[in-house]
Coordinates of C-alpha atoms in Angstrom, one line a residue:
X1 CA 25.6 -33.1 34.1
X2 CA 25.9 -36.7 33.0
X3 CA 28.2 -37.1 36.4
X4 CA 25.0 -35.8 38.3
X5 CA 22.9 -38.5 36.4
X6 CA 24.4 -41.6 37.8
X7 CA 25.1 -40.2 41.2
X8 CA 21.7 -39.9 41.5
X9 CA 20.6 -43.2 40.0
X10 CA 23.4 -44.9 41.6
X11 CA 22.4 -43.3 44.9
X12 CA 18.8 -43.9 45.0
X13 CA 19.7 -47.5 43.9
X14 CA 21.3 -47.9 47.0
X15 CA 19.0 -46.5 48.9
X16 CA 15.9 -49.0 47.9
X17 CA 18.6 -52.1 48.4
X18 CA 19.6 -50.7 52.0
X19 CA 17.8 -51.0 55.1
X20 CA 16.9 -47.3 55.7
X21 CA 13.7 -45.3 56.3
X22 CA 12.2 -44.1 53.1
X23 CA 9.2 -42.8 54.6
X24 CA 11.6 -40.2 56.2
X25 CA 11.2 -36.7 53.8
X26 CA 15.3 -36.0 55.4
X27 CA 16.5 -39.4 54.3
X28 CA 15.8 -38.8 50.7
X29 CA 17.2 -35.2 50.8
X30 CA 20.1 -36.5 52.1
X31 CA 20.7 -39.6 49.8
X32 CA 19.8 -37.9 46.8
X33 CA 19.1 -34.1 47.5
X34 CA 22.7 -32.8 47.1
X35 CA 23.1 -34.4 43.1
X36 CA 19.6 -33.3 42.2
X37 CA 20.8 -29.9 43.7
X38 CA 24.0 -30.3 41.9
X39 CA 21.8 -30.7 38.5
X40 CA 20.1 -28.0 38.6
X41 CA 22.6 -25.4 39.4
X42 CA 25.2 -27.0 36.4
X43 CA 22.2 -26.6 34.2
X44 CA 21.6 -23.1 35.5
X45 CA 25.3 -22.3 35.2
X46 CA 25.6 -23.8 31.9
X47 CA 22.4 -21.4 30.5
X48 CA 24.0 -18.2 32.6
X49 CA 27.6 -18.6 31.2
X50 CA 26.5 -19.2 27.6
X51 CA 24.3 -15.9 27.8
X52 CA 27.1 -14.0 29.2
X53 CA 29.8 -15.4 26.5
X54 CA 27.3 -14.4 23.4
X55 CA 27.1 -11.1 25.2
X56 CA 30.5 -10.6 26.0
X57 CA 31.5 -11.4 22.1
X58 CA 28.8 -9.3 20.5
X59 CA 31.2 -6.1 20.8
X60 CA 34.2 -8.0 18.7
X61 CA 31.7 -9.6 16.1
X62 CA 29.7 -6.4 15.4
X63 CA 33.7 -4.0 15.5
X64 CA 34.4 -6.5 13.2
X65 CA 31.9 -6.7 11.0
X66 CA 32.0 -2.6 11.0
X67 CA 35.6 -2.4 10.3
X68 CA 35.5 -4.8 7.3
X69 CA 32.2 -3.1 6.1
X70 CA 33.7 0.6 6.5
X71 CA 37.1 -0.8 4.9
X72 CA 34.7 -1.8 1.9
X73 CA 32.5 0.8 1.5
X74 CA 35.5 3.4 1.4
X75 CA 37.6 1.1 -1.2
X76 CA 34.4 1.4 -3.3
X77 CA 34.2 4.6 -3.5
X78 CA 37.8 5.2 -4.1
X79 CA 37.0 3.1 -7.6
X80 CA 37.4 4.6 -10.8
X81 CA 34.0 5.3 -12.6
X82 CA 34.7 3.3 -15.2
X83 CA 34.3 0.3 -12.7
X84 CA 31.3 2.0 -10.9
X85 CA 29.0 2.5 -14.6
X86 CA 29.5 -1.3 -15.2
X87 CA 28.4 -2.6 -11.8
X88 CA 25.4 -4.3 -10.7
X89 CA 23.6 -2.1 -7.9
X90 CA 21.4 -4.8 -6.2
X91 CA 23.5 -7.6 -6.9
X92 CA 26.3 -5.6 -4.6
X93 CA 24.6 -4.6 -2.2
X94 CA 23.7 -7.9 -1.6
X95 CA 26.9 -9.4 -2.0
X96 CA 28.2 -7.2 1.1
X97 CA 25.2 -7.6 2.8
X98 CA 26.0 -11.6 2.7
X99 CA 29.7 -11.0 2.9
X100 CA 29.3 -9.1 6.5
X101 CA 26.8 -11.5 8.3
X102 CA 29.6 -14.0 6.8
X103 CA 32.1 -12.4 9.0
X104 CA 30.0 -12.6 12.3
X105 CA 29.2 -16.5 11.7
X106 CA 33.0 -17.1 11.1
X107 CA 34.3 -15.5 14.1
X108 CA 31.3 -16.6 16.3
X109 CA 31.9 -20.7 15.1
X110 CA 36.1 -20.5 15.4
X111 CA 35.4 -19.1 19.0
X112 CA 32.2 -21.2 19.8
X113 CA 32.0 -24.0 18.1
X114 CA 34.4 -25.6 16.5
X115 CA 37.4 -25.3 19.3
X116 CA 34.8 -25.9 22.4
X117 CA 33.6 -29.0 20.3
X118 CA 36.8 -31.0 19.5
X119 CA 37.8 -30.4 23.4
X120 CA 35.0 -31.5 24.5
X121 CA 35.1 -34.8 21.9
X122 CA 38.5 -35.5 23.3
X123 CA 37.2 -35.3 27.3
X124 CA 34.3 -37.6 26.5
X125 CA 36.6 -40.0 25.2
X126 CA 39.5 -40.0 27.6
X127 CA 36.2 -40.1 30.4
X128 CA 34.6 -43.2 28.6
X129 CA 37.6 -45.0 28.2
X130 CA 38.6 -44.5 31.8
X131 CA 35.5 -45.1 33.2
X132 CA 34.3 -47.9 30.9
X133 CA 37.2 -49.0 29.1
X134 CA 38.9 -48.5 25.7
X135 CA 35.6 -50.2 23.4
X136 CA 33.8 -47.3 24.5
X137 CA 36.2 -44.8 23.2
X138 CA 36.5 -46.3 20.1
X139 CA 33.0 -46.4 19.4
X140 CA 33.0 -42.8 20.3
X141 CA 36.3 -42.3 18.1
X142 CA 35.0 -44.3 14.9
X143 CA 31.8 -42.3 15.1
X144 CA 33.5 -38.9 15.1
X145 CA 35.9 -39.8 12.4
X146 CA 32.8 -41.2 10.1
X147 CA 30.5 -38.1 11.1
X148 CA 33.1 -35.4 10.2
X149 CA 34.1 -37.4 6.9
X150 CA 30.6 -37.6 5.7
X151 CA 29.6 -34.3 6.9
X152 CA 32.7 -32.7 5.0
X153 CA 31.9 -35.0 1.6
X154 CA 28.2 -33.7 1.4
X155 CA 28.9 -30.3 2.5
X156 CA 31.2 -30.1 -1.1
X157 CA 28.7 -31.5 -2.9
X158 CA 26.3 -29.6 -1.4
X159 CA 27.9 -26.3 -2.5
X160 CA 27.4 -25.4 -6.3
X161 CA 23.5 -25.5 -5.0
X162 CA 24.5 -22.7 -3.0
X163 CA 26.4 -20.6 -5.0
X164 CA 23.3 -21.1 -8.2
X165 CA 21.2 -19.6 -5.1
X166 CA 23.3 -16.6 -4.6
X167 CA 23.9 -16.3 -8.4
X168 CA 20.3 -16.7 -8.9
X169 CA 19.5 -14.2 -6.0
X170 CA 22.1 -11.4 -7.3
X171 CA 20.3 -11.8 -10.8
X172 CA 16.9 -11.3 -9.0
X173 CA 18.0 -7.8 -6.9
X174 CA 19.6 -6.1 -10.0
X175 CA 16.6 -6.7 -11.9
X176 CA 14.1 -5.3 -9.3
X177 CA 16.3 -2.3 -8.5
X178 CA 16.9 -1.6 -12.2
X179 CA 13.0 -1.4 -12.8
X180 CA 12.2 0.6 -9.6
X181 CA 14.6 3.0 -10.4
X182 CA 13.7 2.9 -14.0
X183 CA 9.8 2.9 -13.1
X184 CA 9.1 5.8 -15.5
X185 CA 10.5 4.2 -18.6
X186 CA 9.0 0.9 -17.8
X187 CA 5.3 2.9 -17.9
X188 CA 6.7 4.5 -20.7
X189 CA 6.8 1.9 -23.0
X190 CA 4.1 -0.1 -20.9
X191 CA 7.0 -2.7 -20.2
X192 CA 5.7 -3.7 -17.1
X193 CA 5.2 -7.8 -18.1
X194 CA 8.3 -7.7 -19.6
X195 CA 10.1 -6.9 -16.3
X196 CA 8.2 -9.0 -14.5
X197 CA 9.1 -11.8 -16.1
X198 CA 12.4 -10.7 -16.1
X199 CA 12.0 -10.6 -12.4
X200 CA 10.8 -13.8 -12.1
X201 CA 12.6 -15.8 -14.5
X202 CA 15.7 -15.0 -11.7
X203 CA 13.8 -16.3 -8.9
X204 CA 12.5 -19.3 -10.7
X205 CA 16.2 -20.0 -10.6
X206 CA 16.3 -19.5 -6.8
X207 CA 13.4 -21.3 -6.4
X208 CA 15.2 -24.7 -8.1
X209 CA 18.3 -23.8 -6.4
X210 CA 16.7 -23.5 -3.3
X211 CA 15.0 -26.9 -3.1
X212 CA 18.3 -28.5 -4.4
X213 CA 20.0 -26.8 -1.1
X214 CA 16.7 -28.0 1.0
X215 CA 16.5 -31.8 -0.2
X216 CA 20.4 -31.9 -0.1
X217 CA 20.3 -30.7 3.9
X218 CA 17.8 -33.2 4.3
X219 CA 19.9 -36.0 3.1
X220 CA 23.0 -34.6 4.8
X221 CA 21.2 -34.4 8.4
X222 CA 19.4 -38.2 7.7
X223 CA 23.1 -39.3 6.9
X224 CA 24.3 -37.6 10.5
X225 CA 21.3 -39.0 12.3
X226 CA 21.7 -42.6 11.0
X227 CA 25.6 -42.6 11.8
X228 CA 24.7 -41.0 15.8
X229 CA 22.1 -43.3 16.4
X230 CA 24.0 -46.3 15.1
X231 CA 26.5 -45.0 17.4
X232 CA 24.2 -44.4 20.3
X233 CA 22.3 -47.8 20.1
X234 CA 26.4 -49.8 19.8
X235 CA 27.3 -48.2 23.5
X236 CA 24.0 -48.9 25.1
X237 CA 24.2 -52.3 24.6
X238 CA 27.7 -52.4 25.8
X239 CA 26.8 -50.9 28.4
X240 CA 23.9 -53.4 29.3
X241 CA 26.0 -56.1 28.8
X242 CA 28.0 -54.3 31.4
X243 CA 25.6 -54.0 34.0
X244 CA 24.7 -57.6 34.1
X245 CA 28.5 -59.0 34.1
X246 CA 28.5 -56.6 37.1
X247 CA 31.4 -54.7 36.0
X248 CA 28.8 -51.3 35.7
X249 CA 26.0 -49.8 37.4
X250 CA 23.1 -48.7 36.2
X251 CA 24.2 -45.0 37.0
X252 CA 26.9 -45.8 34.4
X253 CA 24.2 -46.9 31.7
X254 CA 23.0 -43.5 32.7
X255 CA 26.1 -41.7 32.3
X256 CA 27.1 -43.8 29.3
X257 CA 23.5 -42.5 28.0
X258 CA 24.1 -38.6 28.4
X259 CA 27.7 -38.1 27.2
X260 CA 26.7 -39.8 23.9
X261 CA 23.8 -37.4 23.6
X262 CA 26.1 -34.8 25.0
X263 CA 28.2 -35.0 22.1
X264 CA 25.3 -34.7 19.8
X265 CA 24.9 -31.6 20.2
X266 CA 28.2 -30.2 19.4
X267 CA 28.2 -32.9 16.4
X268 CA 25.4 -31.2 14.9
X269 CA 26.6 -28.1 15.4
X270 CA 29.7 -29.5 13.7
X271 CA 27.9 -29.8 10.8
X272 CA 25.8 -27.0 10.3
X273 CA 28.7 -25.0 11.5
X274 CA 30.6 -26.8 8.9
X275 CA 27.8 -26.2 6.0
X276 CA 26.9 -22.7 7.4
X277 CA 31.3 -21.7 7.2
X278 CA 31.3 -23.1 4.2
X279 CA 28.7 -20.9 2.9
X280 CA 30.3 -17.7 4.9
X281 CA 33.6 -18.3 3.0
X282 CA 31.8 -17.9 -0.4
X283 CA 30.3 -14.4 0.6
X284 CA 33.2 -13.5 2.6
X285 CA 35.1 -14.1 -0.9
X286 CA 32.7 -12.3 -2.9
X287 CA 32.9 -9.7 -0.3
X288 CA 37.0 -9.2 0.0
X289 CA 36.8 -9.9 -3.8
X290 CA 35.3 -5.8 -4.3
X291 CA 38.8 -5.0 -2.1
X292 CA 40.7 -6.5 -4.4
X293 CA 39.5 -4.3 -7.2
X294 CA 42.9 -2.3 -8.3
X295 CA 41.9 1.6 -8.1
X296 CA 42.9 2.6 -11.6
X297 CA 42.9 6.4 -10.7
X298 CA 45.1 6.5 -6.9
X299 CA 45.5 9.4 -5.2
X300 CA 49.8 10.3 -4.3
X301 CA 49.0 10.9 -0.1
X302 CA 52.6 13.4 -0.4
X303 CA 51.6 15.4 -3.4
X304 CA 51.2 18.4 -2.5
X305 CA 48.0 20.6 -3.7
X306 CA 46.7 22.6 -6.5
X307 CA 47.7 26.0 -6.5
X308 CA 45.0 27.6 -8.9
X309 CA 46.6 31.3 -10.0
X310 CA 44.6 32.1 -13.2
X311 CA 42.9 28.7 -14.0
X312 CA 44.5 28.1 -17.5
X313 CA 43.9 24.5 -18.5
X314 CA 46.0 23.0 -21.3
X315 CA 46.1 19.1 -23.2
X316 CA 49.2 18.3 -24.2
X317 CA 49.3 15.3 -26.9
X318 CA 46.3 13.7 -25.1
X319 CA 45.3 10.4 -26.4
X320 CA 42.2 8.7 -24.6
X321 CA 39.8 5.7 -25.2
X322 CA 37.1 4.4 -23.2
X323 CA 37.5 0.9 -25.2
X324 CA 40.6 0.1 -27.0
X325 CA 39.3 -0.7 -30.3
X326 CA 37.1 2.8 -30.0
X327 CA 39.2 5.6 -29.4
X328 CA 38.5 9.2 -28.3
X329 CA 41.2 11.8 -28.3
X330 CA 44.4 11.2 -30.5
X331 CA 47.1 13.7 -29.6
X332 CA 44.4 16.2 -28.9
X333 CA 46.3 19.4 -28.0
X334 CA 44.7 22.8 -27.2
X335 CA 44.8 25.2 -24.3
X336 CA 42.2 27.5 -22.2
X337 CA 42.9 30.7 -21.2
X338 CA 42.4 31.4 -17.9
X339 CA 39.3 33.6 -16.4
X340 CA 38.0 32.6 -19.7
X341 CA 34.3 31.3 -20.4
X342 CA 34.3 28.8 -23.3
X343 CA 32.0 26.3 -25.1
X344 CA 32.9 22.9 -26.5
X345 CA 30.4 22.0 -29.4
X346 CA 29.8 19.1 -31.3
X347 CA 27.5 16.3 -31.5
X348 CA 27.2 13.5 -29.0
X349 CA 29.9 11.0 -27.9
X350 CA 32.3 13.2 -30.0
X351 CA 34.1 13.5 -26.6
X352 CA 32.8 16.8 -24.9
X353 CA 32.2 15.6 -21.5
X354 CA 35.5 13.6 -21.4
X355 CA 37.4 16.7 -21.2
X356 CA 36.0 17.2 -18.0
X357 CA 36.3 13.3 -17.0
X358 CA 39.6 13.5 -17.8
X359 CA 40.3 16.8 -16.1
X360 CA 38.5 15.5 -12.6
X361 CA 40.7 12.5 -13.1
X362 CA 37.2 10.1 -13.3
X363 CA 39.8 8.4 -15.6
X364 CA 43.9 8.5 -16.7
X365 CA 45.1 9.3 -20.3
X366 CA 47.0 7.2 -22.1
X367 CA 49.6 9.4 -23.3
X368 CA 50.2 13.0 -22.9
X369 CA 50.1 15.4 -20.2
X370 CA 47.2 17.3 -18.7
X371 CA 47.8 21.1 -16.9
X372 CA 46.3 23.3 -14.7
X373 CA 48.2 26.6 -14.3
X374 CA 51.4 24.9 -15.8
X375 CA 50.9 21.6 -12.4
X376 CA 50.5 18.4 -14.3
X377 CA 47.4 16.8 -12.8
X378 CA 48.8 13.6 -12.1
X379 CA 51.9 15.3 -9.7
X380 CA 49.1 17.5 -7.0
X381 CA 46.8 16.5 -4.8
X382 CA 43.4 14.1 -6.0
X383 CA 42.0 16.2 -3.2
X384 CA 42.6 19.5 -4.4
X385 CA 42.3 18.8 -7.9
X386 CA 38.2 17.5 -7.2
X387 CA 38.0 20.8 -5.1
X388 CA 39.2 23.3 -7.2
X389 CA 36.7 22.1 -9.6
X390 CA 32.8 22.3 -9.7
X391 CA 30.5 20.8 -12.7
X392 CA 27.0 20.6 -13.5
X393 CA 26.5 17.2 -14.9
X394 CA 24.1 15.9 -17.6
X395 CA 22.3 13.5 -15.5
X396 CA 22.3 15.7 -12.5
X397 CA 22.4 13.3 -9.0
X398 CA 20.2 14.5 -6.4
X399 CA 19.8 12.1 -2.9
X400 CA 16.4 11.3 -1.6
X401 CA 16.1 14.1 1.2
X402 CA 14.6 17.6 0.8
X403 CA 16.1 20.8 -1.2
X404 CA 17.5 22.5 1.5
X405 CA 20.2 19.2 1.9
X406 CA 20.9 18.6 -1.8
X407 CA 22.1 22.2 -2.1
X408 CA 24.5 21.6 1.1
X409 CA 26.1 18.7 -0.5
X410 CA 28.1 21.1 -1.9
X411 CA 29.5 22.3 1.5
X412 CA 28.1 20.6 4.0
X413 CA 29.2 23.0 6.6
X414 CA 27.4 26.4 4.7
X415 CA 24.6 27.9 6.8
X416 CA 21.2 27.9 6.1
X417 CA 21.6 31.8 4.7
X418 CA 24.3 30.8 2.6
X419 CA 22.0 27.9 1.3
X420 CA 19.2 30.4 0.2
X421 CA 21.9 32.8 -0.9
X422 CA 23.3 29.8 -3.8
X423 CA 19.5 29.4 -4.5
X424 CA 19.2 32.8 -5.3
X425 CA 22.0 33.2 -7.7
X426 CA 21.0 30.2 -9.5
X427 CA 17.2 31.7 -10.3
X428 CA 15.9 28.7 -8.0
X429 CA 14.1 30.7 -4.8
X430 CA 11.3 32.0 -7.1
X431 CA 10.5 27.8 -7.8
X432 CA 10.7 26.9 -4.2
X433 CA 9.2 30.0 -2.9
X434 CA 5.8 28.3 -4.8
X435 CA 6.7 24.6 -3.1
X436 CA 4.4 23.9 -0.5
X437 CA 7.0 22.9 1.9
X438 CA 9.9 25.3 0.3
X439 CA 12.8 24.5 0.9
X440 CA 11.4 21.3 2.8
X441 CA 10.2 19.5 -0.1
X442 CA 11.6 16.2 -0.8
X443 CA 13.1 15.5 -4.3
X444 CA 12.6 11.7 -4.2
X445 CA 15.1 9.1 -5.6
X446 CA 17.2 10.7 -7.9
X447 CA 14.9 14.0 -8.2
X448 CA 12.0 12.1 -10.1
X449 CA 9.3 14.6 -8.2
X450 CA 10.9 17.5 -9.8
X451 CA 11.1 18.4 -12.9
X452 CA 14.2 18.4 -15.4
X453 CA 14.9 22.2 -14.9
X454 CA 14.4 22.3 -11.6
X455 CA 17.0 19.4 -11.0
X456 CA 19.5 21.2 -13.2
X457 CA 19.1 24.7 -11.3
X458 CA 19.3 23.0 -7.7
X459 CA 23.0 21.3 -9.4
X460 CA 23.6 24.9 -10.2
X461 CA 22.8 26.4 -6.7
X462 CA 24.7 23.1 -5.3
X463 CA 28.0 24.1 -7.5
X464 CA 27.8 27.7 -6.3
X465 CA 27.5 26.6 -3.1
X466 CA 30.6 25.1 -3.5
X467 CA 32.8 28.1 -4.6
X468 CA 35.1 26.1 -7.3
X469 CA 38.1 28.2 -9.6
X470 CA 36.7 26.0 -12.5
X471 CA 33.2 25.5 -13.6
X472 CA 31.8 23.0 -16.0
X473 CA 28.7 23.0 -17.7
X474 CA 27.8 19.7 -19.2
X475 CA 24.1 20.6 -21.2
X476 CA 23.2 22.7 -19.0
X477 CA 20.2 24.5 -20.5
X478 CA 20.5 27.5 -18.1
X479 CA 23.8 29.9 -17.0
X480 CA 21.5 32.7 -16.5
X481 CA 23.4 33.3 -12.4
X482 CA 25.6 35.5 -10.7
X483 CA 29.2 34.0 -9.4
X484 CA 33.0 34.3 -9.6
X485 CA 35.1 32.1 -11.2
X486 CA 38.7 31.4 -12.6
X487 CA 37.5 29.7 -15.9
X488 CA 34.3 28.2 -17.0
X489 CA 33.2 26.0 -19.9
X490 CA 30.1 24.5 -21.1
X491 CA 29.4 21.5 -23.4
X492 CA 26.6 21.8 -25.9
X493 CA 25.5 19.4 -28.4
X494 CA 25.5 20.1 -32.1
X495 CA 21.9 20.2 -32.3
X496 CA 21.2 22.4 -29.5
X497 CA 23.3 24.9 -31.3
X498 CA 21.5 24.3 -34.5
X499 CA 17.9 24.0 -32.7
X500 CA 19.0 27.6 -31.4
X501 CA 20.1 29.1 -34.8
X502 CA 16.6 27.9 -36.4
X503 CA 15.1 29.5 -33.6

């Protein structure tokens, strides 16, 4: 477009100093009509092609962004629970939430931005310094070396404001997911000030961060203007003083004039693309950072499965610790008969529900040897193992969707009979037959809209659903329920039992 520029000045120049008919409408379509024609459709083209490229490149950006994010999301749930009851819901979320958009605004400034910019850099110079002579170029040179070294300086600088934001930001999504999901215990203990200053105090920290990373761009792009403009203001009077030496025409003043502020765009793209990759490497890093968490508990792809015969689990010399200086089990040594129902009982933490941790392989032993039907856990399938067995958990986890789903989780491919049927055997059709919506109703986040029973019988119907050789109970305050099984055991705290006895 700047080549369009001066022919057109250059032409119409000529024009007024030669003895033709101006009056004449075909003269000045002639003379000039073709480069202002020329204009328009490079501008035109320019617009079109740049449309087509972002739409042409949407489908790699967003299969890469999917691949990384599936790649993610399935490493994390390969992750030991250990790793999974110490993390930070909202702070991860929004860690891959930053680290994906990362990934799009990497691929999109390599491709864009950053090779288009240093060839077009290098064509403005070689034109300038053919068309106006080596000054020109290394104006042009000495202003790209002093905008990219000042734009890389600040950009460091500028970082640690960005990563307190981020820090500051994490803080602030923890603590409002913690209290929304803990909303009863907040009301509880009338709490509610208490969180929000909790709240608040975190984005009080994003808030100072936040102006640091504000006032710091607003230095950074004063610092680029000042440098382009010094730059700009050098190679118009060059090119002045060339036009009244002779040696340039006011078409090249023009052209001069638009490849300078040609380059400015890519130049300040250089530098937000610069700040902004910056800023995508530091999610991208937190992001590939939850990859690089070792999976304690891994999964052999060639073991071969659990063949479950009778269902006899045995601990051989098991030792286990959750913390090193707090263990467990030492040795701990029994075995379960199979087709056997039995009850673990003893107070709390005393280690009742790590049998079945152990058992599900949640977690590894440190020592000894773990068996089902004589197969070493640790030799068969992960698969099979997680299959084979079914539990009803303490805290039992229900999704936010209606019954009807929750029970499927256990099979997702059962039919809506077989549903009903678990329901039925776990005494929970005479609850929802007095739902509004039956088996419709929602549960809400975690089963907070129904009631503690009712949670524990839908696990119930859930596990039955499932059809495991091996049932645990972990507290489970009712078995009263119909279903075949190879062994089954329940935990029960000491005080239950006691409670029950007094009773």
């Amino acid at each position: 477009m700047p080549f369009f520029f001066k022919a057109i000045i250059d032409r119409l120049n000529d024009t007024l100093q030669a003895p033709l008919d101006m009056t004449n409408p075909n003269t000045v379509y002639v003379v000039a009509g073709s480069a202002i024609l020329g204009y328009g459709l490079a501008r035109i083209g320019a617009s079109i092609f740049s449309e087509l490229r972002n739409a042409v490149f949407a489908n790699v950006a967003q299969r890469s962004i999917r691949r990384v994010a599936r790649s993610v999301f399935t490493h994390l749930l390969a992750l030991d629970l250990g790793w999974h009851l110490s993390r930070q819901t909202g702070g991860l979320t929004r860690a891959i939430d930053r680290g994906t958009k990362g990934i799009s605004f990497l691929l999109t400034s390599i491709v864009f931005h950053i090779v288009p910019t240093a060839l077009e850099i290098t064509m403005v110079c070689g034109i300038l310094s053919y068309k106006c002579g080596p000054t020109f170029a290394a104006v042009t040179a000495v202003t790209m070396a002093a905008y990219s070294y000042f734009t890389i300086k600040t950009t460091s600088w500028r970082t640690r404001f960005r990563k307190e934001a981020n820090a500051a930001d994490n803080r602030a999504a923890t603590t409002s997911v913690d209290s929304l999901l803990n909303y009863e215990a907040v009301k509880y203990f009338n709490n509610e000030q208490h969180e929000i200053q909790k709240y608040d105090s975190a984005m009080k920290d994003y808030e100072k961060s936040s102006v640091k990373v504000a006032t710091s761009l607003a230095a950074l792009n004063s610092g680029q203007s000042i440098i382009f403009s010094s730059s700009l203001t050098i190679m118009m009077l060059l090119a002045a003083q060339g036009v009244v030496k002779g040696t340039m025409t006011v078409g090249d003043l023009v052209m001069v004039n638009q490849l300078v502020f040609q380059l400015s765009l890519p130049l300040n793209f250089l530098g937000t693309v610069y700040r902004e990759l910056r800023q995508s490497l530091i999610d991208m890093e937190t992001l590939f950072n939850l990859e690089n968490v070792d999976v304690k508990v891994k999964a052999n792809p060639d073991a071969p499965p659990l063949n479950v015969t009778g269902g006899e689990i045995k601990f051989e010399n098991v030792s286990f610790g959750y913390h090193p200086d707090r263990p467990i089990f030492k040795n701990c040594s029994f075995t379960i008969p199979a087709g056997s129902k039995v009850a673990f009982v003893g107070p709390s933490g005393c280690g009742k529900s790590t049998i079945f941790r152990l058992l599900f392989r949640f977690y590894e032993p440190q020592s000894g040897r773990i068996l089902i039907d004589g197969q070493d856990v640790r030799d068969v399938s992960l698969e099979s193992i997680r299959k084979a067995i079914g539990v009803v958990p303490q805290d039992t986890p229900l999704f936010n969707v209606d019954i009807v789903h929750n029970i499927r989780y256990g099979r997702l491919d059962a039919t809506d009979a077989e549903v009903q049927d678990a329901a039925r055997r776990a005494k929970l059709d005479e609850i929802v037959a007095n739902l509004p919506e039956g088996y419709a109703t929602k549960v809400g986040e975690r089963g907070l809209m129904i009631s503690g029973g009712e949670k524990q019988r839908l696990a119930i119907a859930r596990l039955l659903l499932k059809n495991p050789d091996i049932l645990f109970f972990d507290e489970a305050v009712s078995l009263s329920c119909s279903c075949n099984f190879a062994t089954s055991l329940t935990f029960l705290p000491l005080s239950d039992i006691c409670a029950r006895q007094l009773h």
